[in-house]
Short mmCIF file of C-alpha atoms and ligand atoms in Angstrom, two decimals:
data_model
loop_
_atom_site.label_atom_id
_atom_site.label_comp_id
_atom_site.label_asym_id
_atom_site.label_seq_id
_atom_site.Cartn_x
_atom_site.Cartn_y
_atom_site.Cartn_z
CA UNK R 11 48.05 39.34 -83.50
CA UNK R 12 51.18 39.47 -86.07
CA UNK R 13 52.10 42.78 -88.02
CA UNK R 14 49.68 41.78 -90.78
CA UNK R 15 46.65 41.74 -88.93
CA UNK R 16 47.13 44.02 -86.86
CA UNK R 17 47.75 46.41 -89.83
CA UNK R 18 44.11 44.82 -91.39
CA UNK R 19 42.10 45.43 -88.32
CA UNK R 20 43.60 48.88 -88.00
CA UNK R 21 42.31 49.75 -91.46
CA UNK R 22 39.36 48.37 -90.21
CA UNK R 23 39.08 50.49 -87.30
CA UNK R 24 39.62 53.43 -88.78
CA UNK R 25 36.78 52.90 -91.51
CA UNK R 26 34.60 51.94 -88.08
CA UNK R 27 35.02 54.90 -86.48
CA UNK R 28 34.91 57.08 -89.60
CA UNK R 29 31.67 55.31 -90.52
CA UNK R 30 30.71 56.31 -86.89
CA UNK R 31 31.37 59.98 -87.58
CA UNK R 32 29.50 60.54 -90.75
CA UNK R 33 26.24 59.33 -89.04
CA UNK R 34 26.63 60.85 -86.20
CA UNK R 35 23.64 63.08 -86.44
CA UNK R 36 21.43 60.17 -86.79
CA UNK R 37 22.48 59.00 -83.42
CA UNK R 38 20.94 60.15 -79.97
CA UNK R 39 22.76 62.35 -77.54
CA UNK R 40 22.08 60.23 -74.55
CA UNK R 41 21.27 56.68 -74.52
CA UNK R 42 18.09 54.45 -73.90
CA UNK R 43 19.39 51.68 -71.71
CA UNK R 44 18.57 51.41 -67.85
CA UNK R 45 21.27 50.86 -65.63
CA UNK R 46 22.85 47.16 -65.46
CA UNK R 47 21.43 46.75 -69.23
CA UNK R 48 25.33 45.15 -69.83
CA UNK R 49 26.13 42.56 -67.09
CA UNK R 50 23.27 39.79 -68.68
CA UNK R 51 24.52 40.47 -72.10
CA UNK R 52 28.11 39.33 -71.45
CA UNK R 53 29.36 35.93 -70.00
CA UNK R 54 30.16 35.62 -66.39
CA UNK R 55 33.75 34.63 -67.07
CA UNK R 56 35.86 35.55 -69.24
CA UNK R 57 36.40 32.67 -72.72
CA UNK R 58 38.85 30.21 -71.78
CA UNK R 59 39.38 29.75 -75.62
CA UNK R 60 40.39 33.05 -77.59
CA UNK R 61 37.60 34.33 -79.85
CA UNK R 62 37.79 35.90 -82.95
CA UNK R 63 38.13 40.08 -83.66
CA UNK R 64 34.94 39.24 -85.31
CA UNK R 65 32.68 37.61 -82.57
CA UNK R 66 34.25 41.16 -80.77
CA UNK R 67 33.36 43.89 -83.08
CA UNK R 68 30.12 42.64 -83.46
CA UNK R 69 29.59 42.53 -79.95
CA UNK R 70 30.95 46.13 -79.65
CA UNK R 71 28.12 46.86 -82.07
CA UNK R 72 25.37 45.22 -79.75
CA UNK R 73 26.46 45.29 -76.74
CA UNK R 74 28.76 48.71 -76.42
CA UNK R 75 27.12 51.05 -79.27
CA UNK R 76 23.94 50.90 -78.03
CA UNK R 77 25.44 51.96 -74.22
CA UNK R 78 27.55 54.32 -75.60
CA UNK R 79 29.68 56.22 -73.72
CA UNK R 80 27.49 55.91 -69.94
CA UNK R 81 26.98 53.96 -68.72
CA UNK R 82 28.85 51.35 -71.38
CA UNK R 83 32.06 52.33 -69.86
CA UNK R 84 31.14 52.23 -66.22
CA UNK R 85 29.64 48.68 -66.97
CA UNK R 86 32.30 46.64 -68.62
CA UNK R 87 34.68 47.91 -66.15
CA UNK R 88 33.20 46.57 -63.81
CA UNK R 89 31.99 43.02 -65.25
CA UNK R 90 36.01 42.94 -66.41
CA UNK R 91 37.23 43.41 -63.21
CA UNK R 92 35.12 40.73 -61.93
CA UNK R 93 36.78 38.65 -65.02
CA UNK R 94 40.09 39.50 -64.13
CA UNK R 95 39.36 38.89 -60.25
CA UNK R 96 37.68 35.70 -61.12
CA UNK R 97 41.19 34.60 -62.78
CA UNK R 98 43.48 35.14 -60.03
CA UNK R 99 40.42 33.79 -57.57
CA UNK R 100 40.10 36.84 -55.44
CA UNK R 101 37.93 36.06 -52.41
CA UNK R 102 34.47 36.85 -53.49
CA UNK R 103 34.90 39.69 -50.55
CA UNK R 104 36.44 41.72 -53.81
CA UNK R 105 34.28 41.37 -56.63
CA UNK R 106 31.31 43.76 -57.52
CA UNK R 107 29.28 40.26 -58.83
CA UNK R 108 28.56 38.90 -55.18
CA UNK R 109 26.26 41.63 -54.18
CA UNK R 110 28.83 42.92 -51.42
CA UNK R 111 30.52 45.78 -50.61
CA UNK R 112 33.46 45.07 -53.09
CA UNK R 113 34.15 46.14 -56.61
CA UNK R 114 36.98 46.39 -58.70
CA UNK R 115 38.07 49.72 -60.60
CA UNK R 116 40.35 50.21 -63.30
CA UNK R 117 43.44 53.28 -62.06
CA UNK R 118 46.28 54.67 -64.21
CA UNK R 119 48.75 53.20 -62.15
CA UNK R 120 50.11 50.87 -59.06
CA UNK R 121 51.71 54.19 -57.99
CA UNK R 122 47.67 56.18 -58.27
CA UNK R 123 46.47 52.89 -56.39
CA UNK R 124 48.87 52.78 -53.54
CA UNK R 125 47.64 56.85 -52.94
CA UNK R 126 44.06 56.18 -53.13
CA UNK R 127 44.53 53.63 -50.49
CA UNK R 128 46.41 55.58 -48.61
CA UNK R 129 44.68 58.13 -48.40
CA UNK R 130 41.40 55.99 -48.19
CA UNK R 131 42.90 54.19 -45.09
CA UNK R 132 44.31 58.06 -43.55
CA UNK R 133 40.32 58.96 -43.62
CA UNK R 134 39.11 56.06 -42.10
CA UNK R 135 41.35 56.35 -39.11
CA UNK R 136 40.56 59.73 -39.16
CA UNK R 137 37.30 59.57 -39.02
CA UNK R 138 36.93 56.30 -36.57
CA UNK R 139 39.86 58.49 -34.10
CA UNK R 140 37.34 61.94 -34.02
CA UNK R 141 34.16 59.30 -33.62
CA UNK R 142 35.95 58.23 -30.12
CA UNK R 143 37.29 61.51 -29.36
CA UNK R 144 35.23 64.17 -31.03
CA UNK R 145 38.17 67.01 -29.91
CA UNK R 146 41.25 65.73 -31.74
CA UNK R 147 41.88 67.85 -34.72
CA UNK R 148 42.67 66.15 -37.85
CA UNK R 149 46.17 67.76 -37.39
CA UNK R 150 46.48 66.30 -34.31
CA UNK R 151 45.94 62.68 -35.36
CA UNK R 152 47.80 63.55 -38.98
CA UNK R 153 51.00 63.83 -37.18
CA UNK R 154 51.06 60.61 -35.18
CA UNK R 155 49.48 58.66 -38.08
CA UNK R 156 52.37 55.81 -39.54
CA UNK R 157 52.33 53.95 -42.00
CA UNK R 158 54.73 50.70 -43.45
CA UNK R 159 56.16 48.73 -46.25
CA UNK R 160 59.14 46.15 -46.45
CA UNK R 161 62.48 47.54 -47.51
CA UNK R 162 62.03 46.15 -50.71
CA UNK R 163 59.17 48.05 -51.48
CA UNK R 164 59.07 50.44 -54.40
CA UNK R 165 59.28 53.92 -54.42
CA UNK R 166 56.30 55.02 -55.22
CA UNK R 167 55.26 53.50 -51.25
CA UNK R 168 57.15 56.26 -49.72
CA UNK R 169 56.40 58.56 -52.77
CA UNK R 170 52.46 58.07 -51.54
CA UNK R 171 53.54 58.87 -47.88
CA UNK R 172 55.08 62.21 -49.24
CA UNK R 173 51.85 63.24 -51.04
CA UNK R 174 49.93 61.95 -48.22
CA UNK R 175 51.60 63.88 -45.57
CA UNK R 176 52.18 60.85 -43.36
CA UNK R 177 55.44 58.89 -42.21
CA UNK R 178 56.29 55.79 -44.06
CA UNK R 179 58.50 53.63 -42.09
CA UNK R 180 60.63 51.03 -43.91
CA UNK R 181 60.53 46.89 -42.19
CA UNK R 182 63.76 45.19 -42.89
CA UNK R 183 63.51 42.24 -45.09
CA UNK R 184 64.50 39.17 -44.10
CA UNK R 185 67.24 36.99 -46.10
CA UNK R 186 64.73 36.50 -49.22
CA UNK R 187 64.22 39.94 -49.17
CA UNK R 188 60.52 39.75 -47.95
CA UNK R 189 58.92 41.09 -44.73
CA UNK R 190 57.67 38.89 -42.02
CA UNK R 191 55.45 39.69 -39.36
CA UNK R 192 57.40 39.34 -36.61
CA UNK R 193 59.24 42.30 -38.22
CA UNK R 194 56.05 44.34 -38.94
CA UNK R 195 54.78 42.78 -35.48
CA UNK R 196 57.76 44.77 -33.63
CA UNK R 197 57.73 48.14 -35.53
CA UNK R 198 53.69 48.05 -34.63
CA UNK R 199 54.50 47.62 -31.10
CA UNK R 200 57.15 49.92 -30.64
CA UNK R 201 54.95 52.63 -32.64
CA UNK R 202 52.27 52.75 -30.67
CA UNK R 203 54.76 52.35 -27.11
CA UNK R 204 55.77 55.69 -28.78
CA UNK R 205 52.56 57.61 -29.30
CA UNK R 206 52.54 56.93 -33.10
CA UNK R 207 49.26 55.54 -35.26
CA UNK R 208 49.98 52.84 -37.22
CA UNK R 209 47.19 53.02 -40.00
CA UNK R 210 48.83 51.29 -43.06
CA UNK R 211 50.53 48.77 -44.42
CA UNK R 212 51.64 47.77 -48.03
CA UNK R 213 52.79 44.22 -48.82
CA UNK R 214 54.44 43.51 -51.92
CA UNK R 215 53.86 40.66 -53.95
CA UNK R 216 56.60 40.96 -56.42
CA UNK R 217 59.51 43.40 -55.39
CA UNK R 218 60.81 45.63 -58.32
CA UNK R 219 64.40 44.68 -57.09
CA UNK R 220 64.37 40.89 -57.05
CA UNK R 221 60.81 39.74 -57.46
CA UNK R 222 60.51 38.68 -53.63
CA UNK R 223 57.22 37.87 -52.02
CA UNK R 224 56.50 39.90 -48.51
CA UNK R 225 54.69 36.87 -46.53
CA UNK R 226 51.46 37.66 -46.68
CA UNK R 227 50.31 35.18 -44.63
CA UNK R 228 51.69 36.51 -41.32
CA UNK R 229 51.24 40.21 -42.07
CA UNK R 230 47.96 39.70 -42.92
CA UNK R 231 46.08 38.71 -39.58
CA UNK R 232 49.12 40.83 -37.95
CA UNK R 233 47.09 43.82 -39.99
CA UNK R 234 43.76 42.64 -39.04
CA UNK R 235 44.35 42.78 -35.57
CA UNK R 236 45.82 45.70 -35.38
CA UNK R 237 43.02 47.31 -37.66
CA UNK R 238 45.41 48.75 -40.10
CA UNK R 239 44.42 48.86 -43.58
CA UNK R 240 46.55 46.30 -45.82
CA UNK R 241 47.39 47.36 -49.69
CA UNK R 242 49.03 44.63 -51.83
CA UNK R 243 50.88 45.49 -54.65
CA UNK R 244 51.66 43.44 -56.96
CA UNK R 245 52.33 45.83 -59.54
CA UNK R 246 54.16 43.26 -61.77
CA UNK R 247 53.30 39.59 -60.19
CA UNK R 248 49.52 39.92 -60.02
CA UNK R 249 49.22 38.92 -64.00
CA UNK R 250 50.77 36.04 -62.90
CA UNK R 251 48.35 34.62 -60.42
CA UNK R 252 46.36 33.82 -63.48
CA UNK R 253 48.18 29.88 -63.43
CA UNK R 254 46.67 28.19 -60.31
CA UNK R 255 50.60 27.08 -60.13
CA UNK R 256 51.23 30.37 -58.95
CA UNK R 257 48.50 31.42 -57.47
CA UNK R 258 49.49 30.25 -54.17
CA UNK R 259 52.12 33.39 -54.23
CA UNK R 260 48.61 35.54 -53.18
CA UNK R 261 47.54 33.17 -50.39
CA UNK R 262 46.58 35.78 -47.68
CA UNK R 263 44.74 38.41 -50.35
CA UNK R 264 42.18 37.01 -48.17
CA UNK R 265 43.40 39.60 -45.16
CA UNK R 266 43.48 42.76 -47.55
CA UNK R 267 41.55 45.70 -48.05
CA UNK R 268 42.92 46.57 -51.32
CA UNK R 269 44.90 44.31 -54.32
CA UNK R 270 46.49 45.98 -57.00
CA UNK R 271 48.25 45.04 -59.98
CA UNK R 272 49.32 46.15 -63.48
CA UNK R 273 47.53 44.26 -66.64
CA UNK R 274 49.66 46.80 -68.67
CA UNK R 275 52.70 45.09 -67.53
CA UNK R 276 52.18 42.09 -68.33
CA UNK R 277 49.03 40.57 -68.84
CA UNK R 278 49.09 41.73 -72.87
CA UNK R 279 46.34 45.12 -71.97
CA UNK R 280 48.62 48.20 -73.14
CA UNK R 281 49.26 51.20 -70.83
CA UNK R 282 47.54 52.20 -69.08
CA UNK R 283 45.28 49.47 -67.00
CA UNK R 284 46.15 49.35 -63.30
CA UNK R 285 43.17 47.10 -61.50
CA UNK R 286 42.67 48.00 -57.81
CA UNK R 287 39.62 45.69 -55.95
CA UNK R 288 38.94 47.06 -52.30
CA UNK R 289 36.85 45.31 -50.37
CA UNK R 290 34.99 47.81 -49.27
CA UNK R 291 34.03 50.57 -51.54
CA UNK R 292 32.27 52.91 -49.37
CA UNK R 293 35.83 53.36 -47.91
CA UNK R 294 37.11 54.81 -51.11
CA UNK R 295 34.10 56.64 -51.51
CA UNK R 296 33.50 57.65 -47.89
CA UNK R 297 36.98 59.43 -48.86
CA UNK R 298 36.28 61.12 -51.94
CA UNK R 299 33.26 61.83 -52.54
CA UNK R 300 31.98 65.22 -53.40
CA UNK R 301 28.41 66.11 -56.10
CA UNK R 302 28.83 69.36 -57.22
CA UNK R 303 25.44 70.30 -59.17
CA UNK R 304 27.25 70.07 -62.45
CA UNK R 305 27.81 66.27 -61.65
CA UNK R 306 24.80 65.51 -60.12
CA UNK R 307 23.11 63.01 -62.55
CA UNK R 308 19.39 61.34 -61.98
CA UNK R 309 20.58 57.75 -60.59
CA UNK R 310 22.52 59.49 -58.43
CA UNK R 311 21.98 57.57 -54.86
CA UNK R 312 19.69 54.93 -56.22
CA UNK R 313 22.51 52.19 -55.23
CA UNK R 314 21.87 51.03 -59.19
CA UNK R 315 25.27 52.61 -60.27
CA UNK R 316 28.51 52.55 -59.60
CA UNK R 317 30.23 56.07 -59.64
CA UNK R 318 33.51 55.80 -60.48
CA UNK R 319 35.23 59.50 -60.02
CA UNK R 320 34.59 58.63 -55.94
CA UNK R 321 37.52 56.00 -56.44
CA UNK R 322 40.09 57.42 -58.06
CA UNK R 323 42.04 61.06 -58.27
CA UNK R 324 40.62 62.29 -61.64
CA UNK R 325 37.09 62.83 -62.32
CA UNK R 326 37.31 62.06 -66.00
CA UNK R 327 37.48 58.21 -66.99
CA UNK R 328 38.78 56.84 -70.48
CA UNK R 329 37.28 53.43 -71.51
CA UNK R 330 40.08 51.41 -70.63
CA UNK R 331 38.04 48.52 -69.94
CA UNK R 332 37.53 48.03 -73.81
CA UNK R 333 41.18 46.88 -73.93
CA UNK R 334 40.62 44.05 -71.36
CA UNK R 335 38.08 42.94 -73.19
CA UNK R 336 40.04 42.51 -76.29
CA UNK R 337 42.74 41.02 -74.85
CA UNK R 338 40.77 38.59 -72.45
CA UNK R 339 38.64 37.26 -75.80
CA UNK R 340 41.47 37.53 -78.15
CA UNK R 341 43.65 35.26 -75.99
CA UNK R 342 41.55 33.42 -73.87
CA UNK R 343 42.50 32.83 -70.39
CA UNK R 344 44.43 29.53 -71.70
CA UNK R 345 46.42 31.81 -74.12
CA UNK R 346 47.16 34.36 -71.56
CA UNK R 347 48.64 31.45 -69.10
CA UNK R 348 50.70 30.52 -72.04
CA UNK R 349 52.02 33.39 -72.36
CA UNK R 350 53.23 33.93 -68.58
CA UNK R 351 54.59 30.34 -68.27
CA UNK R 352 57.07 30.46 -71.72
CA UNK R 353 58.27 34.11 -69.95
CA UNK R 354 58.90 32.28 -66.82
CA UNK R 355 59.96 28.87 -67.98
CA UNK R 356 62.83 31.47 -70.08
CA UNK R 357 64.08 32.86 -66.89
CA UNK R 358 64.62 30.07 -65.70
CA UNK R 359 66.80 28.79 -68.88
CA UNK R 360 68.76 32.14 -68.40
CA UNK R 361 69.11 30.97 -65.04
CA UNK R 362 70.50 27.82 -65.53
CA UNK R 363 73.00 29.08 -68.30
CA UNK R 364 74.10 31.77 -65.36
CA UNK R 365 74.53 28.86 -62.46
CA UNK R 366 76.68 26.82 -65.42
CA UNK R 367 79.26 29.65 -65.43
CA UNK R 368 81.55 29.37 -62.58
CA UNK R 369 82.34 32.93 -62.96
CA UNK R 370 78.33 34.22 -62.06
CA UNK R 371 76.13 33.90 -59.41
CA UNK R 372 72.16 33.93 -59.40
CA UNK R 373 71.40 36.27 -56.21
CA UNK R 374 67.74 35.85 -55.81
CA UNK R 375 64.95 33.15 -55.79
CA UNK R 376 64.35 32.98 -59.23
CA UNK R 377 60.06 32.71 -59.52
CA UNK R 378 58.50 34.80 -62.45
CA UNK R 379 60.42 36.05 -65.11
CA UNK R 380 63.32 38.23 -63.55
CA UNK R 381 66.70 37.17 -63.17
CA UNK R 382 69.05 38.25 -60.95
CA UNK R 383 72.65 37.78 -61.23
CA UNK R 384 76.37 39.00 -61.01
CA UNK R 385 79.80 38.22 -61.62
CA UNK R 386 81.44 36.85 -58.27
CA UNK R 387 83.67 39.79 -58.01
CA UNK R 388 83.45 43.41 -56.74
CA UNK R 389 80.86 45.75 -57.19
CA UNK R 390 83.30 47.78 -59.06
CA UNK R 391 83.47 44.77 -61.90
CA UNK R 392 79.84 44.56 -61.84
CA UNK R 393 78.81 47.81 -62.61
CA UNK R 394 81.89 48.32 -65.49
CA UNK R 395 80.38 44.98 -66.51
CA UNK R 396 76.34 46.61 -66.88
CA UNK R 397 77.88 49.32 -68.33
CA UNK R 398 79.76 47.35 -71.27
CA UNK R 399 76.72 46.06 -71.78
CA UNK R 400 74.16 48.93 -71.86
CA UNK R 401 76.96 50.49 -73.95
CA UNK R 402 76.56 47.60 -76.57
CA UNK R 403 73.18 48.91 -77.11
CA UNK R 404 72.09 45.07 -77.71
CA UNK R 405 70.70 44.27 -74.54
CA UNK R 406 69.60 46.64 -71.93
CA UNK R 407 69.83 45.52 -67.65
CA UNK R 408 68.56 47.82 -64.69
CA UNK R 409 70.27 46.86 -62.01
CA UNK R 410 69.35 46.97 -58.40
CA UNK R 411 71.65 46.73 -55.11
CA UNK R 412 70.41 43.70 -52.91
CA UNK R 413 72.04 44.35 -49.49
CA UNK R 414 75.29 45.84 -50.19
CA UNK R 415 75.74 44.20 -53.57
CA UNK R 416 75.50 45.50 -56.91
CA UNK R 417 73.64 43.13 -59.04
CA UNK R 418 72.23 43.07 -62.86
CA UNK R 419 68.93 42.09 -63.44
CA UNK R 420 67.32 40.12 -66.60
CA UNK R 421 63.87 40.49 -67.45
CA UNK R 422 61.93 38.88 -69.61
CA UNK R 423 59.41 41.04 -70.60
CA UNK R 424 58.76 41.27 -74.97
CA UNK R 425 55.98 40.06 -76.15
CA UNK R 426 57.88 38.18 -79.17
CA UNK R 427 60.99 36.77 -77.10
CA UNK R 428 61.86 33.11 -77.69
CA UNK R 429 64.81 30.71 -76.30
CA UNK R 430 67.16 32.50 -79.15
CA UNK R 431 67.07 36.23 -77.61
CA UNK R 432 67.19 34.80 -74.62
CA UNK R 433 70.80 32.45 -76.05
CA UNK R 434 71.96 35.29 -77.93
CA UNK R 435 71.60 37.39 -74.66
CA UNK R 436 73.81 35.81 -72.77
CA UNK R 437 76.09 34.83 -75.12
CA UNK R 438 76.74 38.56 -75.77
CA UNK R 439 77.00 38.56 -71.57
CA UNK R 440 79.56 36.23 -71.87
CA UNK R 441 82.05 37.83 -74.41
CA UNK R 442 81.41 41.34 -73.40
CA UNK R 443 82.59 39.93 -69.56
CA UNK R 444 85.22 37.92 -70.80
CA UNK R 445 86.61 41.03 -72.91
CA UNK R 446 86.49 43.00 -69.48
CA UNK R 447 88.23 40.27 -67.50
CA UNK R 448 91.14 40.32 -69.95
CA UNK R 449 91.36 43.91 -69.85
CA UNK R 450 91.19 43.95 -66.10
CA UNK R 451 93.83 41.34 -66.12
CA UNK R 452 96.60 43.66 -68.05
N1 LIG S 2 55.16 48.70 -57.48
C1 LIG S 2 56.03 47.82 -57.98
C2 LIG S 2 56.31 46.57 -57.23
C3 LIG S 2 56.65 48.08 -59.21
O1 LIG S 2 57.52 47.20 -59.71
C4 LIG S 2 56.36 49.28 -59.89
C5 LIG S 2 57.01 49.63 -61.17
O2 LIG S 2 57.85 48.97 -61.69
C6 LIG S 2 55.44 50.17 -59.31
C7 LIG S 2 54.87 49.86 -58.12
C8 LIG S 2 55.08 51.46 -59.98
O3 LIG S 2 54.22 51.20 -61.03
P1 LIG S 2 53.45 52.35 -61.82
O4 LIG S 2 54.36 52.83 -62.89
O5 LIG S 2 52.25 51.66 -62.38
O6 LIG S 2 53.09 53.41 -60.86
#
């Protein structure tokens, strides 16, 4: 959608919800529809071909309106998660649609998802540990409980572990910066040797430092033997997994209990939509469950509903699935895998103008749409070198150390950027490091 019409069908939206407002009164407080009233009236999959705002609004109007709030919102979260899961071909283990034990749930963020699971995968240990021995105290086991991600992993791993009152131990990557299970195989062992309980393990698809992949196919059954929850996060990555091309990079979701990623990063859905699918939800909900009389509602434990607040921190939900459902129809899954393959097919033209330069190096497998890269020189040139640039105020890199070396990072990431930004980019690169070579030279 260009400026134009997005400023029409604003206009538009306003009137809609004004128009809404005046006849409110005319309007029942609670709606007539039985539970699973939505999933017929909406496709299986989501359109392959983008649809017009239109065909949408007037579905809002027959298919949403009529829901309202509950259980509208519950609903189409739930048939869009099967959507989105149905793109990236999650195992049928993971969507709501087969019947199973699976489901999909929209959270805030990868950092909210990571802590659910956690603290999903704490209680199930927990609980299986007292089943076995009924006189371990849940302090007892809390202290001994461990739990792992690569080196690579982000922050918000460890930043889980914190809130979660459990150790996070870090696996060292191996030379393209992922974690293999012989790594994760050894820290197990020698954990347990110790007395510890190893109860969790995040793999990341996707590394916020260099985009590496953790190798999911030898953690994985390494996990399932060792009956350790695995969380993937694929934060970034996950959107994607969309183009069967790279849809291989998630061979081994297979061995998960939980998949996250972020839509709102870049799959086109704006912040927030985080999508989480566990395979399992009565592990989530085992964990967090709690009916207070003021939330006790009449389809309570009829099975015919899914309850969201028992997956996720808050209790109150927004309607975030609305925005999927925009963006899937507006797009199209076609226009969506357009949209990831011209990001990464200009990473990799930044990366060929960096290995033409003599003076750079590319310090990373380059697979999505990051890019990193340095000037062969100190770390001391590098980082005046980020900071000429960030000073220029034309560009802006986040850099990252990969081993003991400073290196600059370029992301592709704007929903308008062509081959130009991406030229203009680094011919800026180039004179601002040229300028600081000559000044270092004098
Ligand atoms: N995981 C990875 C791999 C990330 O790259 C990021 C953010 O960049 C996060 C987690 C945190 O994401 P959020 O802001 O959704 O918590």
């Amino acid at each position: 959608m260009n400026a134009s019409e997005f400023r029409k069908r604003g206009k538009e939206m306003v009137d809609y919800i004004a128009d809404y407002l005046e006849g409110i009164e005319a309007r029942q407080v609670y709606p007539d529809v039985e539970p699973g009233y939505l999933r017929p009236l909406i496709p299986a999959s989501a359109p392959q071909e983008p649809e017009t705002f239109e065909d949408i609004m007037t579905d809002v109007e027959k298919i949403i309106m009529p829901g309202a709030a509950s259980p509208a919102c519950t609903e189409l979260e739930t048939v869009m998660m099967d959507w989105l899961g149905k793109m990236l071909e999650l195992p049928e283990a993971f969507l709501a649609e087969s019947g199973g034990e699976g489901g999909g749930v929209i959270q805030g963020s990868a950092s909210e998802a990571t802590l659910v699971a956690l603290l999903a995968a704490r209680t199930k240990v927990t609980r299986q540990l007292q089943m076995a021995s009924p006189e371990l105290s849940q302090a007892s086991i809390m202290e001994k409980l461990v739990a792992y991600s690569s080196d690579q992993a982000h922050s918000s791993v460890e930043r889980a572990g914190l809130i979660g009152g459990v150790k996070i131990k870090a696996i060292p990557s191996d030379g393209k910066f992922a974690m293999r299970g012989s790594a994760l195989q050894e820290a197990l062992e020698r954990d347990k040797a110790a007395g510890l309980i190893p109860f969790f393990v995040v793999a990341t698809l996707g590394t916020t430092p260099c985009c590496s992949f953790d190798n999911l196919l030898e953690v994985g059954p390494i996990c399932t033997e060792a009956n350790v929850w695995l969380h993937i996060d694929a934060a970034y990555a996950g959107s994607a997994f969309i183009c069967p091309e790279f849809r291989h990079l998630l061979n081994g979701v297979e061995f998960a209990d939980s998949f996250n990623f972020n839509p709102h990063k870049w799959l086109l859905v704006n912040f927030d939509c985080s999508a989480m699918w566990v395979k399992k939800r009565s592990s989530l909900t085992g964990a967090f469950k709690l009916d207070p009389l003021y939330l006790k509602h009449s389809h309570q434990d009829s099975g015919l509903i899914t309850d969201y607040r028992h997956w996720q921190l808050p209790l109150g939900r927004r309607f975030r699935s609305l925005k999927m459902w925009f963006v899937f129809r507006m797009y199209g899954v076609k226009g969506l895998q357009a949209y990831i393959r011209k990001h990464v097919q200009l990473s990799h033209e930044f990366e060929s103008l960096v290995r033409q330069d003599p003076c750079f190096e590319i310090c990373a497998e380059v697979t999505l749409g990051l890019v990193c890269f340095r000037l062969k020189g100190t770390n001391e040139q590098n980082e005046a070198l980020l900071e000429k640039i960030n000073s220029a105020k034309k560009i802006h890199l986040v850099p990252c150390h990969l081993r003991e070396k400073f290196v600059l990072r370029f992301a592709i990431c704007s929903r308008t950027v062509e081959s130009a930004h991406v030229q203009q980019a680094w011919k800026h690169i180039r004179e601002l490091t040229t300028e600081l070579l000559r000044a270092q030279k004098k």
